[in-house]
PDB file of C-alpha atoms in Angstrom:
ATOM      1  CA  MET A 680      15.721  21.229 -24.247  1.00 49.00           C
ATOM      2  CA  ASN A 681      17.187  18.024 -25.667  1.00 53.00           C
ATOM      3  CA  THR A 682      14.192  15.728 -26.030  1.00 60.00           C
ATOM      4  CA  ASP A 683      16.472  12.740 -26.695  1.00 72.00           C
ATOM      5  CA  MET A 684      18.002  13.052 -23.239  1.00 84.00           C
ATOM      6  CA  PRO A 685      16.426  10.840 -20.564  1.00 91.00           C
ATOM      7  CA  MET A 686      14.200  12.703 -18.140  1.00 94.00           C
ATOM      8  CA  LEU A 687      15.765  10.849 -15.216  1.00 96.00           C
ATOM      9  CA  GLU A 688      18.840   8.664 -14.746  1.00 97.00           C
ATOM     10  CA  LEU A 689      19.923   6.555 -11.802  1.00 97.00           C
ATOM     11  CA  ARG A 690      23.543   5.503 -12.079  1.00 97.00           C
ATOM     12  CA  ASP A 691      24.940   2.664  -9.974  1.00 98.00           C
ATOM     13  CA  ILE A 692      22.871   3.495  -6.888  1.00 98.00           C
ATOM     14  CA  HIS A 693      23.751   1.690  -3.652  1.00 98.00           C
ATOM     15  CA  LYS A 694      21.829   2.079  -0.407  1.00 98.00           C
ATOM     16  CA  SER A 695      22.004   0.127   2.857  1.00 97.00           C
ATOM     17  CA  TYR A 696      20.164   0.345   6.169  1.00 95.00           C
ATOM     18  CA  ASN A 697      22.091  -0.837   9.238  1.00 94.00           C
ATOM     19  CA  GLY A 698      24.480  -2.733   6.998  1.00 93.00           C
ATOM     20  CA  LYS A 699      21.725  -4.508   5.053  1.00 95.00           C
ATOM     21  CA  PRO A 700      21.658  -3.648   1.322  1.00 96.00           C
ATOM     22  CA  ALA A 701      18.407  -2.129   0.084  1.00 97.00           C
ATOM     23  CA  LEU A 702      19.640  -1.211  -3.404  1.00 98.00           C
ATOM     24  CA  ARG A 703      22.555  -2.817  -5.212  1.00 97.00           C
ATOM     25  CA  ALA A 704      24.077  -1.138  -8.275  1.00 97.00           C
ATOM     26  CA  LEU A 705      20.715   0.177  -9.470  1.00 97.00           C
ATOM     27  CA  SER A 706      20.927   1.833 -12.880  1.00 98.00           C
ATOM     28  CA  LEU A 707      17.839   3.006 -14.727  1.00 97.00           C
ATOM     29  CA  CYS A 708      16.840   5.594 -17.333  1.00 97.00           C
ATOM     30  CA  LEU A 709      13.330   7.022 -17.580  1.00 97.00           C
ATOM     31  CA  ASN A 710      12.194   8.776 -20.730  1.00 96.00           C
ATOM     32  CA  ARG A 711       9.873  11.677 -21.314  1.00 96.00           C
ATOM     33  CA  GLY A 712       6.296  10.688 -21.898  1.00 97.00           C
ATOM     34  CA  GLU A 713       6.490   7.221 -20.382  1.00 97.00           C
ATOM     35  CA  ILE A 714       4.862   5.366 -17.527  1.00 98.00           C
ATOM     36  CA  PHE A 715       7.341   3.013 -15.890  1.00 98.00           C
ATOM     37  CA  ALA A 716       5.923   0.353 -13.565  1.00 97.00           C
ATOM     38  CA  TYR A 717       8.262  -0.826 -10.837  1.00 96.00           C
ATOM     39  CA  LEU A 718       7.430  -4.313  -9.589  1.00 96.00           C
ATOM     40  CA  GLY A 719       8.907  -6.326  -6.756  1.00 95.00           C
ATOM     41  CA  PRO A 720       8.084  -8.252  -3.585  1.00 94.00           C
ATOM     42  CA  ASN A 721       7.870  -6.504  -0.219  1.00 92.00           C
ATOM     43  CA  GLY A 722      11.292  -5.208   0.756  1.00 93.00           C
ATOM     44  CA  ALA A 723      12.639  -5.358  -2.798  1.00 95.00           C
ATOM     45  CA  GLY A 724      13.788  -1.712  -2.829  1.00 96.00           C
ATOM     46  CA  LYS A 725      10.894   0.011  -4.605  1.00 96.00           C
ATOM     47  CA  THR A 726      10.010   2.510  -1.887  1.00 95.00           C
ATOM     48  CA  THR A 727      13.684   3.182  -1.155  1.00 97.00           C
ATOM     49  CA  THR A 728      14.183   4.104  -4.812  1.00 97.00           C
ATOM     50  CA  LEU A 729      11.274   6.536  -4.751  1.00 96.00           C
ATOM     51  CA  LYS A 730      12.419   8.067  -1.459  1.00 96.00           C
ATOM     52  CA  ILE A 731      15.885   8.674  -2.912  1.00 96.00           C
ATOM     53  CA  LEU A 732      14.333  10.369  -5.940  1.00 96.00           C
ATOM     54  CA  ALA A 733      12.094  12.465  -3.662  1.00 94.00           C
ATOM     55  CA  THR A 734      15.241  13.345  -1.612  1.00 93.00           C
ATOM     56  CA  LEU A 735      13.689  11.942   1.570  1.00 93.00           C
ATOM     57  CA  THR A 736      16.821   9.824   1.868  1.00 94.00           C
ATOM     58  CA  PHE A 737      20.087   9.738  -0.052  1.00 94.00           C
ATOM     59  CA  ALA A 738      22.070   6.997  -1.730  1.00 96.00           C
ATOM     60  CA  ASP A 739      25.282   5.774  -0.147  1.00 96.00           C
ATOM     61  CA  SER A 740      26.907   5.962  -3.574  1.00 97.00           C
ATOM     62  CA  GLY A 741      25.924   6.486  -7.193  1.00 97.00           C
ATOM     63  CA  GLU A 742      24.299   9.405  -8.932  1.00 96.00           C
ATOM     64  CA  VAL A 743      20.833  10.671  -9.854  1.00 96.00           C
ATOM     65  CA  ARG A 744      20.541  12.995 -12.856  1.00 95.00           C
ATOM     66  CA  TYR A 745      17.463  14.961 -13.911  1.00 95.00           C
ATOM     67  CA  GLN A 746      17.445  16.274 -17.473  1.00 93.00           C
ATOM     68  CA  GLY A 747      21.189  15.689 -17.577  1.00 92.00           C
ATOM     69  CA  ARG A 748      22.021  17.534 -14.360  1.00 92.00           C
ATOM     70  CA  PRO A 749      23.059  15.907 -11.063  1.00 92.00           C
ATOM     71  CA  VAL A 750      20.500  15.948  -8.263  1.00 92.00           C
ATOM     72  CA  ASN A 751      22.222  16.866  -4.989  1.00 82.00           C
ATOM     73  CA  ARG A 752      21.138  17.730  -1.484  1.00 73.00           C
ATOM     74  CA  ASP A 753      20.410  21.346  -2.420  1.00 72.00           C
ATOM     75  CA  CYS A 754      17.964  20.695  -5.226  1.00 84.00           C
ATOM     76  CA  ARG A 755      14.945  22.955  -4.835  1.00 86.00           C
ATOM     77  CA  ASP A 756      14.588  23.479  -8.571  1.00 89.00           C
ATOM     78  CA  PHE A 757      14.368  19.720  -9.068  1.00 93.00           C
ATOM     79  CA  LEU A 758      11.834  19.243  -6.258  1.00 93.00           C
ATOM     80  CA  MET A 759       9.581  21.902  -7.761  1.00 94.00           C
ATOM     81  CA  GLN A 760       9.265  19.595 -10.793  1.00 95.00           C
ATOM     82  CA  VAL A 761       8.453  16.458  -8.771  1.00 96.00           C
ATOM     83  CA  GLY A 762       5.054  15.233  -7.617  1.00 96.00           C
ATOM     84  CA  TYR A 763       5.396  12.549  -4.938  1.00 96.00           C
ATOM     85  CA  ILE A 764       2.570  10.337  -3.723  1.00 94.00           C
ATOM     86  CA  PRO A 765       3.726   7.977  -0.935  1.00 91.00           C
ATOM     87  CA  ASP A 766       1.900   4.814   0.022  1.00 83.00           C
ATOM     88  CA  ARG A 767       1.023   6.297   3.442  1.00 81.00           C
ATOM     89  CA  PRO A 768       0.570  10.033   2.930  1.00 81.00           C
ATOM     90  CA  PHE A 769       0.446  12.446   5.839  1.00 85.00           C
ATOM     91  CA  MET A 770      -2.393  14.956   5.655  1.00 91.00           C
ATOM     92  CA  TYR A 771      -3.561  17.728   7.952  1.00 93.00           C
ATOM     93  CA  ASP A 772      -6.833  16.521   9.463  1.00 95.00           C
ATOM     94  CA  LYS A 773      -7.988  19.968  10.594  1.00 96.00           C
ATOM     95  CA  LEU A 774      -7.916  21.426   7.078  1.00 97.00           C
ATOM     96  CA  THR A 775     -10.798  21.082   4.697  1.00 98.00           C
ATOM     97  CA  GLY A 776     -10.132  19.382   1.393  1.00 97.00           C
ATOM     98  CA  ARG A 777     -10.134  22.752  -0.360  1.00 96.00           C
ATOM     99  CA  GLU A 778      -7.765  24.254   2.224  1.00 96.00           C
ATOM    100  CA  PHE A 779      -5.426  21.306   1.813  1.00 97.00           C
ATOM    101  CA  ILE A 780      -5.357  21.828  -1.964  1.00 97.00           C
ATOM    102  CA  SER A 781      -4.593  25.526  -1.499  1.00 96.00           C
ATOM    103  CA  PHE A 782      -1.894  24.772   1.098  1.00 96.00           C
ATOM    104  CA  TYR A 783      -0.286  22.147  -1.160  1.00 96.00           C
ATOM    105  CA  LEU A 784      -0.269  24.359  -4.240  1.00 96.00           C
ATOM    106  CA  ASN A 785       1.170  27.259  -2.236  1.00 95.00           C
ATOM    107  CA  ILE A 786       4.226  25.130  -1.454  1.00 94.00           C
ATOM    108  CA  TYR A 787       4.870  24.906  -5.192  1.00 94.00           C
ATOM    109  CA  LYS A 788       4.060  28.598  -5.735  1.00 93.00           C
ATOM    110  CA  LYS A 789       1.115  27.703  -7.927  1.00 92.00           C
ATOM    111  CA  PRO A 790      -1.897  30.007  -7.510  1.00 89.00           C
ATOM    112  CA  LEU A 791      -5.402  28.647  -7.374  1.00 88.00           C
ATOM    113  CA  ASP A 792      -6.321  30.798 -10.388  1.00 91.00           C
ATOM    114  CA  PRO A 793      -9.455  30.351 -12.519  1.00 93.00           C
ATOM    115  CA  ALA A 794      -7.842  27.769 -14.811  1.00 93.00           C
ATOM    116  CA  THR A 795      -6.542  25.722 -11.881  1.00 94.00           C
ATOM    117  CA  SER A 796      -9.879  26.037 -10.091  1.00 95.00           C
ATOM    118  CA  GLU A 797     -11.648  24.714 -13.163  1.00 96.00           C
ATOM    119  CA  ARG A 798      -9.272  21.761 -13.334  1.00 96.00           C
ATOM    120  CA  LEU A 799      -9.856  21.189  -9.613  1.00 97.00           C
ATOM    121  CA  ARG A 800     -13.586  20.953 -10.244  1.00 96.00           C
ATOM    122  CA  ASP A 801     -12.983  18.558 -13.109  1.00 97.00           C
ATOM    123  CA  ILE A 802     -10.638  16.165 -11.276  1.00 97.00           C
ATOM    124  CA  ALA A 803     -12.451  16.270  -7.921  1.00 97.00           C
ATOM    125  CA  GLY A 804     -15.726  15.767  -9.767  1.00 96.00           C
ATOM    126  CA  ARG A 805     -14.396  12.724 -11.568  1.00 96.00           C
ATOM    127  CA  PHE A 806     -13.172  11.345  -8.241  1.00 96.00           C
ATOM    128  CA  ASN A 807     -16.607  12.056  -6.730  1.00 95.00           C
ATOM    129  CA  ILE A 808     -15.134  14.157  -3.899  1.00 96.00           C
ATOM    130  CA  LEU A 809     -16.136  17.618  -5.139  1.00 97.00           C
ATOM    131  CA  SER A 810     -19.126  17.787  -2.780  1.00 96.00           C
ATOM    132  CA  ARG A 811     -16.821  16.968   0.169  1.00 97.00           C
ATOM    133  CA  MET A 812     -14.144  19.591  -0.524  1.00 97.00           C
ATOM    134  CA  ASP A 813     -15.343  21.890   2.249  1.00 97.00           C
ATOM    135  CA  GLU A 814     -15.374  19.149   4.882  1.00 98.00           C
ATOM    136  CA  LEU A 815     -12.428  18.429   7.201  1.00 98.00           C
ATOM    137  CA  VAL A 816      -9.926  15.885   5.989  1.00 97.00           C
ATOM    138  CA  GLU A 817     -10.386  13.997   9.256  1.00 96.00           C
ATOM    139  CA  SER A 818     -13.821  12.946   7.979  1.00 97.00           C
ATOM    140  CA  TYR A 819     -12.346  11.420   4.800  1.00 95.00           C
ATOM    141  CA  SER A 820     -11.896   7.685   4.297  1.00 92.00           C
ATOM    142  CA  HIS A 821      -8.477   6.366   3.274  1.00 90.00           C
ATOM    143  CA  GLY A 822      -9.587   6.179  -0.337  1.00 91.00           C
ATOM    144  CA  MET A 823     -10.877   9.752  -0.279  1.00 94.00           C
ATOM    145  CA  ARG A 824      -7.577  10.961   1.137  1.00 94.00           C
ATOM    146  CA  GLN A 825      -5.773   9.219  -1.710  1.00 93.00           C
ATOM    147  CA  LYS A 826      -8.068  10.897  -4.215  1.00 95.00           C
ATOM    148  CA  LEU A 827      -7.509  14.296  -2.595  1.00 96.00           C
ATOM    149  CA  LEU A 828      -3.737  13.897  -2.724  1.00 95.00           C
ATOM    150  CA  PHE A 829      -3.849  12.745  -6.348  1.00 96.00           C
ATOM    151  CA  THR A 830      -5.964  15.800  -7.133  1.00 97.00           C
ATOM    152  CA  ALA A 831      -3.407  18.094  -5.490  1.00 97.00           C
ATOM    153  CA  VAL A 832      -0.469  16.524  -7.326  1.00 97.00           C
ATOM    154  CA  PHE A 833      -2.160  16.617 -10.721  1.00 97.00           C
ATOM    155  CA  LEU A 834      -2.977  20.300 -10.098  1.00 97.00           C
ATOM    156  CA  GLN A 835       0.676  20.887  -9.195  1.00 96.00           C
ATOM    157  CA  ASP A 836       1.465  19.884 -12.804  1.00 95.00           C
ATOM    158  CA  PRO A 837       4.935  18.367 -12.198  1.00 96.00           C
ATOM    159  CA  GLN A 838       7.200  17.016 -14.900  1.00 96.00           C
ATOM    160  CA  LEU A 839       8.044  13.885 -12.905  1.00 97.00           C
ATOM    161  CA  PHE A 840       5.530  11.825 -10.918  1.00 97.00           C
ATOM    162  CA  LEU A 841       6.738   9.423  -8.221  1.00 97.00           C
ATOM    163  CA  ILE A 842       3.819   7.242  -7.165  1.00 96.00           C
ATOM    164  CA  ASP A 843       4.129   4.531  -4.521  1.00 94.00           C
ATOM    165  CA  GLU A 844       1.283   1.979  -4.644  1.00 88.00           C
ATOM    166  CA  PRO A 845      -1.295   4.206  -6.363  1.00 82.00           C
ATOM    167  CA  MET A 846      -4.264   1.857  -5.960  1.00 81.00           C
ATOM    168  CA  VAL A 847      -4.151   1.341  -2.177  1.00 80.00           C
ATOM    169  CA  GLY A 848      -7.583   2.135  -0.771  1.00 79.00           C
ATOM    170  CA  LEU A 849      -9.147   3.159  -4.074  1.00 88.00           C
ATOM    171  CA  ASP A 850     -12.462   1.883  -5.340  1.00 90.00           C
ATOM    172  CA  PRO A 851     -12.729   0.464  -8.908  1.00 90.00           C
ATOM    173  CA  GLN A 852     -13.950   3.763 -10.324  1.00 92.00           C
ATOM    174  CA  GLY A 853     -11.010   5.592  -8.738  1.00 91.00           C
ATOM    175  CA  MET A 854      -8.587   3.077 -10.227  1.00 91.00           C
ATOM    176  CA  VAL A 855      -9.942   3.682 -13.716  1.00 93.00           C
ATOM    177  CA  ILE A 856      -9.686   7.455 -13.285  1.00 94.00           C
ATOM    178  CA  ILE A 857      -6.083   7.221 -12.029  1.00 94.00           C
ATOM    179  CA  LYS A 858      -5.138   5.198 -15.099  1.00 94.00           C
ATOM    180  CA  GLU A 859      -6.777   7.755 -17.378  1.00 95.00           C
ATOM    181  CA  LEU A 860      -5.115  10.699 -15.646  1.00 95.00           C
ATOM    182  CA  MET A 861      -1.668   9.085 -15.714  1.00 95.00           C
ATOM    183  CA  ARG A 862      -1.967   8.260 -19.400  1.00 96.00           C
ATOM    184  CA  GLY A 863      -3.068  11.837 -20.082  1.00 96.00           C
ATOM    185  CA  GLU A 864      -0.005  13.210 -18.269  1.00 97.00           C
ATOM    186  CA  ALA A 865       2.323  10.875 -20.173  1.00 97.00           C
ATOM    187  CA  GLU A 866       0.820  12.068 -23.458  1.00 97.00           C
ATOM    188  CA  LYS A 867       1.819  15.607 -22.420  1.00 96.00           C
ATOM    189  CA  GLY A 868       5.440  14.448 -22.127  1.00 96.00           C
ATOM    190  CA  LYS A 869       5.456  13.918 -18.359  1.00 97.00           C
ATOM    191  CA  THR A 870       7.319  10.972 -16.809  1.00 98.00           C
ATOM    192  CA  ILE A 871       5.694   8.643 -14.286  1.00 98.00           C
ATOM    193  CA  LEU A 872       7.528   6.149 -12.081  1.00 98.00           C
ATOM    194  CA  MET A 873       4.986   3.978 -10.307  1.00 96.00           C
ATOM    195  CA  SER A 874       5.725   1.210  -7.841  1.00 96.00           C
ATOM    196  CA  THR A 875       2.948  -1.323  -7.499  1.00 92.00           C
ATOM    197  CA  HIS A 876       2.081  -4.843  -6.424  1.00 90.00           C
ATOM    198  CA  SER A 877      -0.725  -4.919  -8.978  1.00 89.00           C
ATOM    199  CA  LEU A 878       0.557  -6.796 -12.000  1.00 92.00           C
ATOM    200  CA  GLU A 879      -2.690  -6.044 -13.827  1.00 90.00           C
ATOM    201  CA  MET A 880      -2.192  -2.328 -13.212  1.00 90.00           C
ATOM    202  CA  ALA A 881       1.395  -2.500 -14.437  1.00 93.00           C
ATOM    203  CA  GLU A 882       0.526  -4.371 -17.595  1.00 93.00           C
ATOM    204  CA  SER A 883      -2.539  -2.303 -18.480  1.00 93.00           C
ATOM    205  CA  VAL A 884      -1.135   1.211 -18.143  1.00 94.00           C
ATOM    206  CA  SER A 885       2.683   1.166 -18.328  1.00 96.00           C
ATOM    207  CA  ASP A 886       5.001   1.568 -21.304  1.00 97.00           C
ATOM    208  CA  ARG A 887       7.801  -0.350 -19.592  1.00 97.00           C
ATOM    209  CA  ILE A 888       8.010  -2.641 -16.606  1.00 97.00           C
ATOM    210  CA  GLY A 889      10.997  -3.153 -14.314  1.00 97.00           C
ATOM    211  CA  ILE A 890      11.230  -6.059 -11.884  1.00 97.00           C
ATOM    212  CA  ILE A 891      13.379  -5.559  -8.790  1.00 97.00           C
ATOM    213  CA  HIS A 892      14.187  -8.071  -6.053  1.00 96.00           C
ATOM    214  CA  GLN A 893      16.594  -7.899  -3.117  1.00 96.00           C
ATOM    215  CA  GLY A 894      17.764  -4.497  -4.316  1.00 97.00           C
ATOM    216  CA  ARG A 895      18.713  -5.662  -7.819  1.00 97.00           C
ATOM    217  CA  LEU A 896      16.926  -4.682 -11.014  1.00 97.00           C
ATOM    218  CA  LEU A 897      16.399  -8.056 -12.678  1.00 96.00           C
ATOM    219  CA  ARG A 898      14.594  -7.195 -15.878  1.00 95.00           C
ATOM    220  CA  ILE A 899      13.224  -4.279 -17.892  1.00 97.00           C
ATOM    221  CA  MET A 900      10.586  -5.007 -20.512  1.00 96.00           C
ATOM    222  CA  ASP A 901       8.721  -2.792 -22.926  1.00 95.00           C
ATOM    223  CA  ARG A 902       5.399  -4.007 -24.296  1.00 93.00           C
ATOM    224  CA  ASP A 903       6.940  -5.892 -27.233  1.00 94.00           C
ATOM    225  CA  ARG A 904       9.497  -7.655 -25.061  1.00 94.00           C
ATOM    226  CA  LEU A 905       6.868  -8.533 -22.481  1.00 94.00           C
ATOM    227  CA  GLU A 906       4.694 -10.156 -25.137  1.00 94.00           C
ATOM    228  CA  GLN A 907       7.706 -12.062 -26.469  1.00 94.00           C
ATOM    229  CA  GLU A 908       8.673 -13.302 -23.012  1.00 91.00           C
ATOM    230  CA  LYS A 909       5.090 -14.338 -22.320  1.00 91.00           C
ATOM    231  CA  ASN A 910       5.069 -16.323 -25.547  1.00 92.00           C
ATOM    232  CA  ASP A 911       8.483 -17.897 -24.911  1.00 88.00           C
ATOM    233  CA  ALA A 912       7.616 -18.846 -21.340  1.00 84.00           C
ATOM    234  CA  ARG A 913       4.032 -19.783 -22.234  1.00 86.00           C
ATOM    235  CA  SER A 914       3.055 -17.779 -19.201  1.00 89.00           C
ATOM    236  CA  ASP A 915       1.638 -14.425 -18.155  1.00 92.00           C
ATOM    237  CA  LEU A 916       3.302 -11.539 -16.314  1.00 94.00           C
ATOM    238  CA  THR A 917       2.561 -13.199 -12.986  1.00 93.00           C
ATOM    239  CA  GLY A 918       4.442 -16.324 -14.049  1.00 93.00           C
ATOM    240  CA  ILE A 919       7.403 -14.296 -15.344  1.00 93.00           C
ATOM    241  CA  PHE A 920       7.500 -12.272 -12.119  1.00 93.00           C
ATOM    242  CA  LEU A 921       7.392 -15.353  -9.885  1.00 94.00           C
ATOM    243  CA  THR A 922      10.042 -17.142 -11.936  1.00 92.00           C
ATOM    244  CA  LEU A 923      12.467 -14.215 -11.869  1.00 92.00           C
ATOM    245  CA  THR A 924      12.080 -13.468  -8.177  1.00 91.00           C
ATOM    246  CA  SER A 925      12.284 -17.124  -7.122  1.00 87.00           C
ATOM    247  CA  GLU A 926      15.424 -17.636  -9.207  1.00 71.00           C
ATOM    248  CA  GLN A 927      17.021 -14.567  -7.592  1.00 62.00           C
ATOM    249  CA  THR A 928      16.083 -15.812  -4.117  1.00 57.00           C
ATOM    250  CA  SER A 929      17.576 -19.251  -4.836  1.00 51.00           C
ATOM    251  CA  SER A 930      20.814 -17.807  -6.205  1.00 54.00           C
ATOM    252  CA  ALA A 931      21.240 -15.601  -3.125  1.00 54.00           C
ATOM    253  CA  ARG A 932      21.158 -18.525  -0.734  1.00 47.00           C
TER     254      ARG A 932
END
């Protein structure tokens, strides 16, 4: 495996819904072992990007490449390497938490062997849902459902994580654990693309930040560039974000 090759590439992606552009000439490379935070206002194109990468929808034009190979409509091998957490996940209410985990892992042909079971106990214990694993999902709060899905995806052990608004519904302890787990996966060489409205989350955990607005990727900043831009603008990430998105809105009028 060529470790210098990007894990994921999006090349000149265009996508419209009913004639209205959602993504315009989006090009982006994601590297192994990085957490990339994807920021933008509502309707900026973040969720559309993740849905294209999860093959829930397809671009009108452009190309997605995973480890140098094109991702097409018949891409089971690629999907086996992807862990997708949407902002509004669907879960089977009449399964217990443990049954849901088993069902999810079975999709990815991953047995609930002793090592996986031990990791399940570890992650579910950290999330404080281990004692509820044999209760029906319908009894879970929104935050507990999020924790259960995160547990399933981390047990899946994908190479690429696609996470849409990871902190929705989570309590402060859950947020800290998610940050720790994501950083641990990145240190193993996994790639994480995370869309979020939380600028604090983006700045605290990500290696690079991309700002998208009206379907256009306006800026990509690593930690050094972010600090430089904050110094130059005498502002914080919030100020940089608001300046960029307001300038793009004004220029589009």
